[in-house]
């Protein structure tokens, strides 16, 4: 069904996406559209790899294609504050493209200002930078390139698990600093085999991580709103845990693989972290706001969390004084897990495909929709 937008100002006041939303049919007309892309700036790195498509300079590799069709394509890394470049284009853009790695936060206020906006596209996976309820109430379509970086993120999670379990970073720092102290590393280095690993969320990424972990002979647990079918569970060797806190109390390693929603924001607060095993290792490549920032710092300082690794922060980019930069036993990076060159090629192609379908008035692949016809995808409800 074609993209929709609210026909009256009354509909914009609807609080719940499940409420009736009065929209009017709005196909992308043959005329030119204004498309704005928000991506991180790569500077000198932009020309080092022709497939480095996720930066502002290369802009998903779709500029020539869009402009050949008569559309205007504005690209900027400047997304914050009332005087930023993005803000200047909000009133008359038709499509906004952003990524989880340099998210353009689409608030209810921005949606209200965007009178021509029809489509919000995420080049990647995860659309929590959009106020989804406001988008649904306004009749907007929100979509992402589902599956585009599943392999990339799952591989990165496995790497981070091993980095924490083997106490890798102190040894690496010793080499850089000209030191040699095996005991300082070995006193808290372990094998992954035999450890209990639990994933909070077992969607595409969580399931793939469990499959990647099977050869390590771990005890695999998962908590999710949906239970896998028995055949898949047996194939992976994972056990479903309906009670999240009971699962967490069993885990040597906890991996966060759930989307950021109203229900999961701040899910790991001081009280929940206290229920984890002392010395637990946590990997979070999902979203930073799922964790209580200060609670994580306090638990790392006390040793209750023996190691924390991930690439997601709140906000993003993380400010220089973000507390996670300075807590002990962390293996944090910028948001990079889902933006490998291979992933960039996939989400650039997926974004182009959805734009092409949008221009033709065609449906997107069903799994790509996050908001459609006033309804949120199940994982965001």
Short mmCIF file of C-alpha atoms in Angstrom, two decimals:
data_model
loop_
_atom_site.label_atom_id
_atom_site.label_comp_id
_atom_site.label_asym_id
_atom_site.label_seq_id
_atom_site.Cartn_x
_atom_site.Cartn_y
_atom_site.Cartn_z
CA UNK A 1 0.00 0.00 0.00
CA UNK A 2 1.28 3.48 -0.80
CA UNK A 3 2.80 5.77 1.81
CA UNK A 4 0.23 7.60 3.91
CA UNK A 5 0.00 10.84 5.83
CA UNK A 6 -2.58 12.26 8.19
CA UNK A 7 -5.39 14.17 6.56
CA UNK A 8 -6.25 16.35 9.51
CA UNK A 9 -4.47 17.97 12.44
CA UNK A 10 -6.73 16.05 14.81
CA UNK A 11 -5.17 12.79 13.78
CA UNK A 12 -1.74 14.06 14.82
CA UNK A 13 -2.93 14.18 18.41
CA UNK A 14 -3.68 10.47 18.55
CA UNK A 15 -1.58 9.01 21.36
CA UNK A 16 -1.72 5.33 20.53
CA UNK A 17 -0.64 3.83 17.21
CA UNK A 18 -3.37 1.24 17.64
CA UNK A 19 -6.01 3.98 17.57
CA UNK A 20 -7.79 4.82 14.33
CA UNK A 21 -5.55 7.00 12.16
CA UNK A 22 -7.28 9.02 9.47
CA UNK A 23 -4.95 9.06 6.49
CA UNK A 24 -5.26 9.82 2.82
CA UNK A 25 -3.74 7.85 -0.01
CA UNK A 26 -0.48 9.46 -1.03
CA UNK A 27 1.57 7.84 -3.75
CA UNK A 28 4.92 9.28 -4.70
CA UNK A 29 4.02 11.46 -7.67
CA UNK A 30 6.15 11.60 -10.82
CA UNK A 31 7.52 14.97 -9.71
CA UNK A 32 10.87 15.47 -7.98
CA UNK A 33 11.24 14.60 -4.30
CA UNK A 34 13.55 16.07 -1.70
CA UNK A 35 15.50 13.32 0.01
CA UNK A 36 17.81 14.04 2.94
CA UNK A 37 20.44 11.61 4.15
CA UNK A 38 22.21 11.91 7.50
CA UNK A 39 25.52 10.01 7.69
CA UNK A 40 28.80 10.33 9.56
CA UNK A 41 31.63 12.20 7.85
CA UNK A 42 34.59 10.04 6.82
CA UNK A 43 37.07 12.74 5.76
CA UNK A 44 40.27 11.18 4.39
CA UNK A 45 38.89 7.63 4.83
CA UNK A 46 36.09 8.20 2.32
CA UNK A 47 38.35 7.53 -0.67
CA UNK A 48 40.27 4.58 0.77
CA UNK A 49 37.67 1.97 -0.22
CA UNK A 50 35.25 2.31 -3.14
CA UNK A 51 32.72 0.24 -1.20
CA UNK A 52 32.76 2.54 1.84
CA UNK A 53 29.19 3.66 1.14
CA UNK A 54 27.89 4.46 4.62
CA UNK A 55 29.60 7.84 5.02
CA UNK A 56 28.37 11.31 4.09
CA UNK A 57 30.85 11.63 1.24
CA UNK A 58 29.69 8.47 -0.54
CA UNK A 59 26.09 8.70 0.65
CA UNK A 60 25.07 5.06 0.00
CA UNK A 61 26.24 5.37 -3.60
CA UNK A 62 22.79 6.51 -4.77
CA UNK A 63 23.36 10.18 -5.60
CA UNK A 64 23.83 9.73 -9.34
CA UNK A 65 20.81 7.44 -9.55
CA UNK A 66 18.54 9.81 -7.60
CA UNK A 67 19.63 12.92 -9.44
CA UNK A 68 19.24 11.18 -12.81
CA UNK A 69 15.57 10.75 -11.89
CA UNK A 70 15.24 14.44 -11.08
CA UNK A 71 15.22 14.14 -7.31
CA UNK A 72 17.12 16.40 -4.92
CA UNK A 73 19.51 14.58 -2.59
CA UNK A 74 20.85 16.53 0.37
CA UNK A 75 23.44 14.80 2.56
CA UNK A 76 24.78 16.09 5.87
CA UNK A 77 26.41 14.84 9.07
CA UNK A 78 25.04 17.90 10.93
CA UNK A 79 21.97 16.71 12.85
CA UNK A 80 21.81 18.23 16.33
CA UNK A 81 20.43 21.52 17.61
CA UNK A 82 18.01 24.12 16.24
CA UNK A 83 20.56 25.58 13.82
CA UNK A 84 21.89 22.32 12.34
CA UNK A 85 21.80 21.60 8.63
CA UNK A 86 19.17 18.89 9.01
CA UNK A 87 16.79 21.28 10.74
CA UNK A 88 16.85 23.59 7.73
CA UNK A 89 15.45 20.86 5.51
CA UNK A 90 12.83 19.42 7.88
CA UNK A 91 9.93 21.62 6.62
CA UNK A 92 10.07 20.49 2.99
CA UNK A 93 11.77 17.09 2.80
CA UNK A 94 9.81 14.07 1.58
CA UNK A 95 12.17 11.29 2.66
CA UNK A 96 14.70 11.14 5.49
CA UNK A 97 17.40 8.48 5.51
CA UNK A 98 19.49 7.87 8.61
CA UNK A 99 21.62 5.12 10.14
CA UNK A 100 21.91 3.69 13.65
CA UNK A 101 25.62 4.60 13.58
CA UNK A 102 25.01 8.35 13.28
CA UNK A 103 21.29 8.62 14.05
CA UNK A 104 19.16 11.60 13.18
CA UNK A 105 16.80 11.79 16.15
CA UNK A 106 13.32 12.26 14.67
CA UNK A 107 11.27 13.68 17.51
CA UNK A 108 7.55 14.39 17.61
CA UNK A 109 8.45 18.07 17.27
CA UNK A 110 10.41 17.45 14.08
CA UNK A 111 7.61 15.29 12.69
CA UNK A 112 5.14 18.10 13.31
CA UNK A 113 7.36 20.54 11.39
CA UNK A 114 7.87 18.14 8.47
CA UNK A 115 4.74 18.93 6.47
CA UNK A 116 5.88 17.03 3.35
CA UNK A 117 7.49 14.06 5.08
CA UNK A 118 6.22 10.68 3.90
CA UNK A 119 8.96 8.15 4.51
CA UNK A 120 11.63 7.54 7.16
CA UNK A 121 14.26 5.00 6.12
CA UNK A 122 16.92 3.43 8.33
CA UNK A 123 19.97 2.29 6.36
CA UNK A 124 20.66 -0.62 8.68
CA UNK A 125 18.67 -2.19 11.53
CA UNK A 126 17.07 -0.37 14.46
CA UNK A 127 14.71 2.60 14.13
CA UNK A 128 14.51 3.70 17.76
CA UNK A 129 15.98 7.10 16.81
CA UNK A 130 12.47 7.84 15.51
CA UNK A 131 9.58 8.66 17.82
CA UNK A 132 7.62 5.72 16.44
CA UNK A 133 4.32 6.54 18.12
CA UNK A 134 4.44 10.07 16.71
CA UNK A 135 5.31 8.68 13.28
CA UNK A 136 2.42 6.23 13.46
CA UNK A 137 -0.02 8.92 14.57
CA UNK A 138 1.12 11.11 11.66
CA UNK A 139 0.54 8.31 9.18
CA UNK A 140 4.19 8.09 8.19
CA UNK A 141 5.94 4.97 6.98
CA UNK A 142 9.10 3.90 8.82
CA UNK A 143 11.20 1.10 7.34
CA UNK A 144 14.66 -0.40 7.66
CA UNK A 145 16.83 -2.89 5.80
CA UNK A 146 16.00 -5.94 7.89
CA UNK A 147 18.75 -8.55 7.92
CA UNK A 148 21.34 -6.27 6.34
CA UNK A 149 23.83 -6.47 9.19
CA UNK A 150 22.69 -9.56 11.11
CA UNK A 151 25.89 -11.48 10.35
CA UNK A 152 28.04 -8.43 11.05
CA UNK A 153 26.59 -7.82 14.52
CA UNK A 154 26.49 -11.50 15.55
CA UNK A 155 30.15 -11.95 14.59
CA UNK A 156 31.07 -8.82 16.52
CA UNK A 157 29.24 -10.09 19.60
CA UNK A 158 31.13 -13.36 19.50
CA UNK A 159 34.40 -11.43 19.22
CA UNK A 160 33.50 -9.31 22.25
CA UNK A 161 32.59 -12.37 24.31
CA UNK A 162 36.02 -13.85 23.63
CA UNK A 163 37.78 -10.54 24.32
CA UNK A 164 36.15 -10.38 27.76
CA UNK A 165 36.43 -14.06 28.66
CA UNK A 166 40.13 -14.24 27.74
CA UNK A 167 40.95 -10.88 29.37
CA UNK A 168 42.47 -9.80 26.06
CA UNK A 169 42.65 -6.04 26.39
CA UNK A 170 45.07 -5.80 29.35
CA UNK A 171 47.52 -7.97 27.44
CA UNK A 172 47.19 -5.84 24.34
CA UNK A 173 47.77 -2.70 26.40
CA UNK A 174 50.89 -4.27 27.90
CA UNK A 175 52.35 -4.72 24.42
CA UNK A 176 51.62 -1.11 23.50
CA UNK A 177 53.13 0.14 26.77
CA UNK A 178 56.28 -1.99 26.52
CA UNK A 179 55.30 -4.18 29.48
CA UNK A 180 55.28 -7.94 30.11
CA UNK A 181 53.27 -9.27 33.04
CA UNK A 182 51.56 -12.58 32.32
CA UNK A 183 50.09 -12.83 35.83
CA UNK A 184 48.23 -9.55 35.42
CA UNK A 185 46.33 -11.13 32.53
CA UNK A 186 46.10 -14.80 33.48
CA UNK A 187 44.53 -14.31 36.92
CA UNK A 188 41.18 -13.59 35.29
CA UNK A 189 41.39 -15.28 31.86
CA UNK A 190 39.04 -18.20 31.23
CA UNK A 191 37.89 -20.62 28.54
CA UNK A 192 34.53 -20.03 26.89
CA UNK A 193 33.77 -23.76 26.89
CA UNK A 194 31.37 -24.79 29.63
CA UNK A 195 30.19 -21.25 30.41
CA UNK A 196 26.51 -20.34 30.52
CA UNK A 197 25.65 -17.71 27.92
CA UNK A 198 22.23 -16.11 27.79
CA UNK A 199 20.87 -13.77 25.16
CA UNK A 200 18.14 -11.29 26.01
CA UNK A 201 16.32 -11.37 22.71
CA UNK A 202 16.56 -14.11 20.11
CA UNK A 203 15.58 -12.51 16.86
CA UNK A 204 17.75 -12.75 13.75
CA UNK A 205 20.94 -11.59 15.51
CA UNK A 206 20.33 -13.47 18.77
CA UNK A 207 19.61 -16.73 16.97
CA UNK A 208 22.67 -16.41 14.76
CA UNK A 209 24.85 -15.71 17.80
CA UNK A 210 23.55 -18.85 19.48
CA UNK A 211 24.36 -20.85 16.34
CA UNK A 212 27.87 -19.38 16.27
CA UNK A 213 28.33 -20.28 19.95
CA UNK A 214 27.26 -23.92 19.63
CA UNK A 215 30.73 -25.23 18.60
CA UNK A 216 32.20 -23.71 21.79
CA UNK A 217 30.20 -26.19 23.90
CA UNK A 218 28.55 -23.55 26.04
CA UNK A 219 25.32 -23.86 27.99
CA UNK A 220 23.04 -21.69 25.83
CA UNK A 221 19.93 -19.91 27.14
CA UNK A 222 17.61 -17.34 25.60
CA UNK A 223 14.76 -15.10 26.68
CA UNK A 224 12.42 -13.68 24.05
CA UNK A 225 8.79 -12.75 23.59
CA UNK A 226 8.53 -15.69 21.19
CA UNK A 227 9.72 -19.24 21.77
CA UNK A 228 11.58 -20.92 18.92
CA UNK A 229 10.07 -24.07 17.47
CA UNK A 230 11.42 -27.22 19.05
CA UNK A 231 13.32 -28.33 15.96
CA UNK A 232 15.27 -25.07 15.79
CA UNK A 233 15.92 -25.15 19.55
CA UNK A 234 17.35 -28.65 19.26
CA UNK A 235 19.43 -27.70 16.25
CA UNK A 236 20.95 -24.73 18.06
CA UNK A 237 21.09 -26.42 21.43
CA UNK A 238 19.52 -23.49 23.27
CA UNK A 239 16.98 -23.54 26.09
CA UNK A 240 14.10 -21.07 26.36
CA UNK A 241 13.81 -19.17 29.65
CA UNK A 242 10.44 -17.51 30.14
CA UNK A 243 11.48 -15.71 33.33
CA UNK A 244 14.18 -13.16 32.47
CA UNK A 245 15.54 -12.70 35.97
CA UNK A 246 15.82 -16.43 36.56
CA UNK A 247 17.80 -16.76 33.36
CA UNK A 248 20.08 -13.87 34.22
CA UNK A 249 20.94 -15.38 37.61
CA UNK A 250 22.33 -18.46 35.82
CA UNK A 251 24.48 -16.65 33.26
CA UNK A 252 28.24 -16.20 33.24
CA UNK A 253 27.82 -14.07 30.12
CA UNK A 254 24.79 -11.97 29.15
CA UNK A 255 24.31 -10.64 25.63
CA UNK A 256 21.71 -7.96 24.89
CA UNK A 257 19.86 -8.52 21.62
CA UNK A 258 16.53 -6.83 22.18
CA UNK A 259 15.33 -3.64 20.44
CA UNK A 260 15.02 -0.40 22.37
CA UNK A 261 11.37 0.21 23.18
CA UNK A 262 9.44 1.89 25.97
CA UNK A 263 9.49 -1.47 27.77
CA UNK A 264 13.23 -2.11 27.40
CA UNK A 265 14.53 1.41 28.03
CA UNK A 266 16.49 1.28 31.28
CA UNK A 267 15.71 -2.45 31.60
CA UNK A 268 19.09 -3.12 33.21
CA UNK A 269 18.88 -0.79 36.19
CA UNK A 270 20.56 -1.12 39.58
CA UNK A 271 18.00 -3.63 40.85
CA UNK A 272 18.24 -5.95 37.85
CA UNK A 273 22.03 -5.79 37.69
CA UNK A 274 22.12 -6.81 41.36
CA UNK A 275 20.36 -10.06 40.38
CA UNK A 276 23.16 -11.02 38.00
CA UNK A 277 25.97 -13.34 39.04
CA UNK A 278 28.88 -11.52 40.67
CA UNK A 279 31.60 -11.35 38.03
CA UNK A 280 29.19 -11.50 35.10
CA UNK A 281 30.34 -10.41 31.64
CA UNK A 282 27.96 -8.31 29.53
CA UNK A 283 27.99 -7.66 25.79
CA UNK A 284 25.57 -5.04 24.45
CA UNK A 285 25.45 -4.27 20.75
CA UNK A 286 21.71 -3.57 20.89
CA UNK A 287 21.16 -0.05 22.26
CA UNK A 288 22.89 1.88 25.02
CA UNK A 289 19.68 3.19 26.57
CA UNK A 290 18.63 -0.35 27.50
CA UNK A 291 21.19 -0.01 30.28
CA UNK A 292 21.13 2.45 33.18
CA UNK A 293 24.42 4.25 32.51
CA UNK A 294 25.34 4.95 36.12
CA UNK A 295 24.27 1.49 37.30
CA UNK A 296 26.66 -0.12 34.81
CA UNK A 297 29.50 2.14 35.95
CA UNK A 298 28.86 1.38 39.61
CA UNK A 299 28.72 -2.38 38.96
CA UNK A 300 31.96 -2.29 36.97
CA UNK A 301 33.65 -0.31 39.73
CA UNK A 302 32.51 -2.78 42.40
CA UNK A 303 33.41 -5.84 40.33
CA UNK A 304 29.84 -7.12 40.18
CA UNK A 305 30.20 -6.72 36.42
CA UNK A 306 33.65 -8.12 35.63
CA UNK A 307 33.62 -6.92 32.05
CA UNK A 308 31.37 -4.83 29.81
CA UNK A 309 31.71 -4.53 26.05
CA UNK A 310 29.59 -3.07 23.31
CA UNK A 311 29.42 -0.46 20.60
CA UNK A 312 26.18 1.30 21.52
CA UNK A 313 25.88 4.42 23.63
CA UNK A 314 23.29 7.02 24.52
CA UNK A 315 23.43 9.52 23.03
CA UNK A 316 25.41 8.90 19.87
CA UNK A 317 28.03 10.05 19.13
CA UNK A 318 29.04 9.57 22.76
CA UNK A 319 30.32 12.78 24.38
CA UNK A 320 33.91 12.88 25.57
CA UNK A 321 32.79 12.82 29.20
CA UNK A 322 30.53 9.77 28.84
CA UNK A 323 31.03 7.68 31.97
CA UNK A 324 31.49 4.42 30.08
CA UNK A 325 34.71 5.70 28.54
CA UNK A 326 36.38 5.70 31.95
CA UNK A 327 34.95 2.71 33.84
CA UNK A 328 37.22 -0.28 34.52
CA UNK A 329 37.17 -3.55 32.61
CA UNK A 330 35.36 -2.16 29.59
CA UNK A 331 35.97 -3.01 25.95
CA UNK A 332 33.85 -0.34 24.32
CA UNK A 333 34.09 0.98 20.77
CA UNK A 334 32.14 3.47 18.67
CA UNK A 335 29.04 2.04 17.00
CA UNK A 336 30.74 -0.14 14.39
CA UNK A 337 29.44 -3.71 14.62
CA UNK A 338 26.78 -3.37 11.95
CA UNK A 339 28.66 -1.16 9.53
CA UNK A 340 31.29 -3.45 8.05
CA UNK A 341 31.91 -2.90 4.35
CA UNK A 342 29.86 -6.03 3.63
CA UNK A 343 26.97 -4.66 5.69
CA UNK A 344 27.22 -1.27 4.00
CA UNK A 345 26.83 -2.89 0.59
CA UNK A 346 23.74 -4.73 1.84
CA UNK A 347 22.02 -1.79 3.49
CA UNK A 348 22.87 0.59 0.65
CA UNK A 349 21.29 -1.84 -1.83
CA UNK A 350 18.29 -2.33 0.44
CA UNK A 351 17.77 1.41 0.82
CA UNK A 352 17.93 1.92 -2.95
CA UNK A 353 15.43 -0.89 -3.47
CA UNK A 354 12.94 0.68 -1.05
CA UNK A 355 13.33 4.10 -2.62
CA UNK A 356 12.69 2.59 -6.04
CA UNK A 357 9.58 0.85 -4.73
CA UNK A 358 8.46 4.10 -3.08
CA UNK A 359 8.75 6.01 -6.36
CA UNK A 360 6.72 3.27 -8.09
CA UNK A 361 4.09 3.08 -5.33
CA UNK A 362 4.98 -0.54 -4.53
CA UNK A 363 5.08 -2.30 -1.17
CA UNK A 364 8.36 -2.94 0.61
CA UNK A 365 9.32 -6.42 1.81
CA UNK A 366 6.96 -7.00 4.74
CA UNK A 367 9.76 -7.58 7.26
CA UNK A 368 11.20 -4.11 6.55
CA UNK A 369 8.23 -2.19 7.92
CA UNK A 370 8.58 -0.69 11.39
CA UNK A 371 5.55 1.61 11.06
CA UNK A 372 2.92 1.11 8.38
CA UNK A 373 -0.66 2.43 8.18
CA UNK A 374 -0.49 3.71 11.75
CA UNK A 375 0.67 0.42 13.25
CA UNK A 376 4.01 -0.41 14.88
CA UNK A 377 5.85 -3.65 14.14
CA UNK A 378 5.28 -6.23 16.89
CA UNK A 379 8.80 -5.90 18.35
CA UNK A 380 8.16 -2.19 19.06
CA UNK A 381 4.70 -2.53 20.62
#
